[in-house]
Amino acid sequence: MTEHSSPAVEGTPHPSNTRTYVTIYLLLLALLAATVGTAFVHLGPFNLAAALAIAFIKGLLVVLYFMHLRDAPRLTWLVAASSFIWLAILVVGILTDYWARRVFGPE
Amino acid sequence: MSNVGGHIEQFDSPARRSEAVMLGMWVFLATEVLFFGGLFCVYGVYRYEYHDAFRLGSRRLDLWLGTLNTFVLLSSSLTMALAVQAAAAGRSRRTVTFLLATIALGTLFLGIKGAEYLHKYHDGLLPVAGAPFKWEGPHAGGVHLFLSLYVGMTGLHALHMVIGIGLLSIFAWLAGRPRWWALRRDSFDVLGLYWHFVDLVWIFLFPLLYLIDRTP
């Protein structure tokens, strides 16, 4: 195969250089070690909170840097954010229902 | 339809075209978030209802293979990001190299996952499609639920990986064709978004399934 070079497509900015990607990758690995580590410690309900918090940070790094949301137009931000807002409505709505049934349900 | 400099005439500029392409992919990913979200909801409800069973079930999953697989998948996201970067710079050989690396890591992930499934099957802990379920002790029903969710959620994730590896293979093949390359450069960004999304799902699956309680 021959290396065919052509100028980068206009309007598709990829300001992230290799160094940024490797830094994000190393951060993700550090957070992986952290999430495995916290699972070995007795934290009660905070085990779940810690696991979710670390997963959110990891997810945010992936979305912002690997998926380039950081450099995306506002409309893309809106679509990305709305998917998680709808997910939050789904999860919070259903879980409060089950929680309320147990706490206030008929005895 | 005329094609000037790689952009189709309904768009004012290649940049507009690229924005539209990416926005379309983000909308698709939003539907994927809610698709997996339904399963995460089911997981949340049953984890609440069968708290102890989920803890016991989670301890039976192979923590080290799960961690290794997370490492493999995060590494594949790095190689994917580098492939997209190389494609944007118009460097076809480097693009193909990183696409092949991503395929290799994705296949390794599926291999490790398959080994885990096989091991669980032999232990009677893969309650799917009529496979035997063996559980001594309390909470058998809840553990059955947990393991069913484990198979369902990781299985659906693995299906996305299989589709992703198929797409990566097609792109690795097409990347060597200059004519296709000139027209469809931003397709690599779309492929990248898909692959990173699959990684994103695993980032949440891993702690919720493998790490519920590992305290000694």
XYZ file of C-alpha atoms in Angstrom:
323
model
C 0.000 0.000 0.000
C 1.239 3.490 -0.740
C 1.033 6.279 1.750
C -1.276 8.777 0.121
C -1.296 12.080 1.833
C -3.926 14.696 1.280
C -4.642 17.809 3.290
C -6.797 17.367 6.363
C -10.510 17.945 5.817
C -11.473 21.489 6.672
C -13.674 21.951 9.655
C -12.820 18.660 11.322
C -10.482 19.911 13.997
C -8.392 17.349 15.792
C -6.434 19.522 18.164
C -5.760 16.564 20.457
C -2.250 15.373 19.825
C -0.767 11.992 20.619
C 0.505 13.255 23.937
C -2.996 14.253 25.068
C -4.372 10.834 24.132
C -1.627 8.992 25.997
C -2.140 11.221 29.065
C -5.885 10.499 29.041
C -5.137 6.786 28.630
C -2.779 6.789 31.623
C -5.391 8.652 33.689
C -7.971 6.019 32.718
C -5.611 3.243 33.842
C -4.972 5.020 37.157
C -8.744 5.337 37.688
C -9.158 1.637 36.842
C -6.638 0.802 39.582
C -8.501 3.149 41.948
C -11.905 1.572 41.298
C -10.555 -1.967 41.809
C -8.773 -0.787 44.950
C -11.835 0.795 46.572
C -13.797 -2.441 46.079
C -11.476 -4.117 48.578
C -12.170 -1.548 51.302
C -15.212 -1.588 53.602
C -17.071 1.636 52.824
C -20.669 0.503 53.214
C -22.966 2.333 50.803
C -20.040 4.510 49.740
C -18.567 1.577 47.799
C -21.287 2.040 45.184
C -20.938 5.833 45.305
C -17.157 5.596 44.798
C -17.532 3.071 41.952
C -20.080 5.271 40.168
C -18.098 8.472 40.744
C -14.934 6.923 39.282
C -16.905 5.462 36.350
C -18.374 8.923 35.667
C -14.937 10.542 35.639
C -13.609 7.806 33.321
C -16.651 8.179 31.070
C -16.247 11.950 30.983
C -12.589 11.629 29.948
C -13.551 9.234 27.142
C -16.419 11.432 25.924
C -14.543 14.750 26.106
C -11.169 13.682 24.724
C -11.475 10.395 22.796
C -14.901 11.295 21.361
C -13.856 14.947 20.860
C -16.953 16.378 22.513
C -14.705 19.087 23.946
C -14.245 20.527 20.442
C -17.720 19.708 19.125
C -20.394 22.310 18.246
C -23.022 23.298 20.849
C -25.701 21.216 19.119
C -23.638 18.066 19.620
C -23.240 18.948 23.303
C -26.998 19.273 23.544
C -27.622 15.842 21.990
C -24.953 14.164 24.135
C -26.193 15.799 27.332
C -29.863 15.137 26.593
C -29.246 11.392 26.206
C -27.866 11.278 29.737
C -30.619 13.518 31.098
C -33.264 11.152 29.673
C -31.349 8.220 31.117
C -31.276 9.945 34.515
C -35.069 10.502 34.349
C -35.564 6.819 33.530
C -33.289 5.555 36.308
C -34.334 8.015 39.026
C -38.046 7.633 38.221
C -38.007 3.839 38.358
C -35.747 3.550 41.405
C -37.751 6.056 43.485
C -40.869 4.053 42.611
C -39.369 0.815 43.941
C -37.882 2.580 46.941
C -41.210 4.249 47.773
C -43.088 0.962 47.458
C -40.838 -0.599 50.032
C -40.908 2.360 52.428
C -44.544 3.507 52.112
C -46.151 0.409 50.573
C -49.102 -1.466 52.070
C -48.060 -3.576 55.031
C -24.984 14.073 -7.701
C -21.877 16.129 -8.126
C -19.066 15.755 -5.721
C -16.650 18.589 -5.312
C -13.669 18.117 -3.095
C -15.391 15.410 -1.109
C -18.508 17.311 -0.118
C -21.968 16.704 -1.435
C -23.826 19.698 -2.834
C -26.575 20.039 -0.204
C -23.942 21.173 2.264
C -22.395 24.637 2.123
C -18.951 23.343 2.947
C -17.121 20.155 3.924
C -17.190 21.433 7.493
C -20.994 21.571 7.480
C -21.140 18.083 6.043
C -18.804 16.815 8.706
C -20.882 18.440 11.455
C -24.043 16.826 10.098
C -22.381 13.415 9.923
C -21.129 13.653 13.507
C -24.441 14.960 14.818
C -26.234 12.023 13.209
C -23.895 9.610 14.960
C -24.409 11.331 18.322
C -28.180 10.989 17.877
C -27.715 7.271 17.196
C -25.537 6.992 20.300
C -28.268 8.735 22.329
C -30.633 5.894 21.364
C -27.914 3.434 22.364
C -27.576 5.103 25.764
C -31.279 4.522 26.387
C -31.087 0.988 24.958
C -28.391 -0.014 27.463
C -30.036 2.297 30.001
C -33.063 0.000 30.196
C -30.807 -2.858 31.251
C -28.984 -0.682 33.775
C -32.416 0.187 35.202
C -33.365 -3.475 35.567
C -30.002 -4.012 37.224
C -30.625 -1.131 39.625
C -34.058 -2.393 40.668
C -32.890 -5.967 41.285
C -29.708 -4.896 43.016
C -31.923 -2.919 45.394
C -34.337 -5.819 45.900
C -31.708 -8.604 46.132
C -28.820 -6.735 47.670
C -27.124 -9.695 49.402
C -27.541 -12.035 46.445
C -25.902 -9.499 44.104
C -22.971 -9.196 46.494
C -22.506 -12.982 46.625
C -22.916 -13.352 42.857
C -20.448 -10.567 42.097
C -17.790 -12.258 44.220
C -17.974 -15.317 41.975
C -16.999 -13.348 38.851
C -13.331 -13.456 37.906
C -12.017 -10.089 39.127
C -8.595 -10.374 37.488
C -9.887 -11.391 34.073
C -12.428 -8.552 34.327
C -9.705 -6.045 35.225
C -7.452 -7.352 32.458
C -10.304 -7.008 29.972
C -10.964 -3.423 31.089
C -7.270 -2.702 30.532
C -7.446 -4.294 27.060
C -10.541 -2.302 26.095
C -9.139 1.020 27.357
C -5.988 0.291 25.333
C -8.128 -0.360 22.249
C -9.761 3.044 22.748
C -6.297 4.643 22.695
C -5.363 2.873 19.434
C -8.762 3.846 17.974
C -8.231 7.508 18.900
C -4.785 7.366 17.268
C -6.291 5.767 14.135
C -8.860 8.588 13.845
C -6.095 11.144 14.387
C -3.973 9.530 11.662
C -6.959 9.476 9.293
C -7.623 13.181 9.899
C -3.975 13.866 9.050
C -4.384 11.871 5.829
C -1.834 9.229 6.835
C -3.295 6.022 5.461
C -0.623 3.526 6.498
C -0.578 4.761 10.087
C -4.397 4.648 10.078
C -4.432 1.013 8.961
C -1.792 0.070 11.544
C -3.825 1.515 14.409
C -7.079 0.048 13.067
C -5.419 -3.396 13.018
C -4.135 -2.858 16.575
C -7.699 -1.977 17.646
C -9.032 -5.117 15.935
C -6.391 -7.224 17.724
C -7.234 -5.745 21.147
C -10.987 -6.073 20.521
C -10.536 -9.720 19.548
C -8.417 -10.314 22.650
C -11.224 -8.812 24.759
C -13.765 -11.195 23.187
C -11.384 -14.147 23.684
C -11.000 -13.385 27.389
C -14.761 -12.874 27.704
C -15.365 -16.232 25.970
C -12.954 -17.965 28.359
C -14.839 -16.417 31.289
C -18.199 -17.609 29.925
C -16.831 -21.132 29.420
C -15.456 -21.252 32.936
C -18.777 -20.002 34.374
C -20.633 -22.598 32.298
C -18.511 -25.419 33.733
C -19.151 -24.107 37.253
C -22.904 -24.063 36.616
C -22.982 -20.279 36.936
C -24.076 -19.331 33.425
C -27.851 -19.609 33.673
C -28.754 -18.911 30.063
C -30.569 -20.909 27.360
C -31.285 -23.819 29.684
C -27.699 -24.227 30.938
C -27.540 -25.801 34.390
C -27.454 -23.549 37.439
C -25.734 -24.869 40.559
C -25.784 -22.815 43.718
C -25.342 -24.165 47.249
C -26.576 -21.944 50.006
C -28.967 -19.060 50.452
C -30.083 -16.426 47.929
C -30.144 -18.890 45.004
C -32.967 -17.004 43.262
C -31.257 -13.631 43.535
C -27.912 -15.018 42.418
C -29.651 -16.571 39.398
C -31.012 -13.113 38.572
C -27.609 -11.480 38.995
C -25.870 -14.012 36.771
C -28.634 -13.756 34.143
C -28.123 -9.975 34.089
C -24.364 -10.531 33.921
C -24.742 -12.715 30.832
C -27.364 -10.464 29.263
C -25.511 -7.182 29.742
C -22.007 -8.438 28.913
C -23.469 -10.473 26.035
C -25.140 -7.424 24.513
C -21.908 -5.497 25.000
C -19.954 -8.331 23.340
C -22.392 -8.214 20.394
C -21.555 -4.521 19.978
C -17.868 -5.469 20.056
C -18.401 -8.072 17.306
C -20.172 -5.453 15.147
C -17.377 -2.965 15.918
C -14.649 -5.427 14.929
C -16.531 -6.148 11.692
C -16.726 -2.417 10.907
C -13.056 -1.930 11.814
C -12.101 -4.733 9.407
C -14.075 -3.130 6.557
C -12.483 0.261 7.303
C -8.975 -1.227 7.481
C -9.584 -2.703 4.040
C -11.102 0.488 2.584
C -8.433 2.730 4.096
C -6.012 1.481 1.461
C -8.207 2.855 -1.367
C -7.344 6.479 -2.147
C -10.613 7.270 -3.955
C -12.842 6.099 -1.130
C -10.528 7.760 1.336
C -10.875 11.205 -0.262
C -14.680 11.077 -0.165
C -15.285 9.515 3.195
C -12.595 10.783 5.504
C -14.996 11.689 8.325
C -16.315 8.123 8.410
C -13.316 7.317 10.591
C -14.595 9.784 13.199
C -17.968 8.029 13.166
C -16.323 4.636 13.626
C -14.261 6.119 16.456
C -17.391 7.418 18.196
C -18.978 3.955 18.012
C -15.903 2.199 19.403
C -15.443 4.662 22.259
C -19.141 4.340 23.110
C -18.738 0.566 23.474
C -15.778 1.282 25.762
C -17.953 3.735 27.719
C -20.612 1.057 28.345
C -17.955 -1.298 29.690
C -16.579 1.416 31.990
C -19.944 1.271 33.804
C -20.542 -2.475 33.437
C -17.219 -3.449 35.002
C -17.648 -1.915 38.490
C -21.389 -2.668 38.621
C -20.892 -6.371 37.876
C -17.414 -7.285 39.109
C -16.824 -4.877 41.979
C -19.982 -4.898 44.109
C -18.092 -6.188 47.132
C -14.547 -7.529 47.167
C -13.793 -6.882 50.829
C -11.928 -9.782 52.445
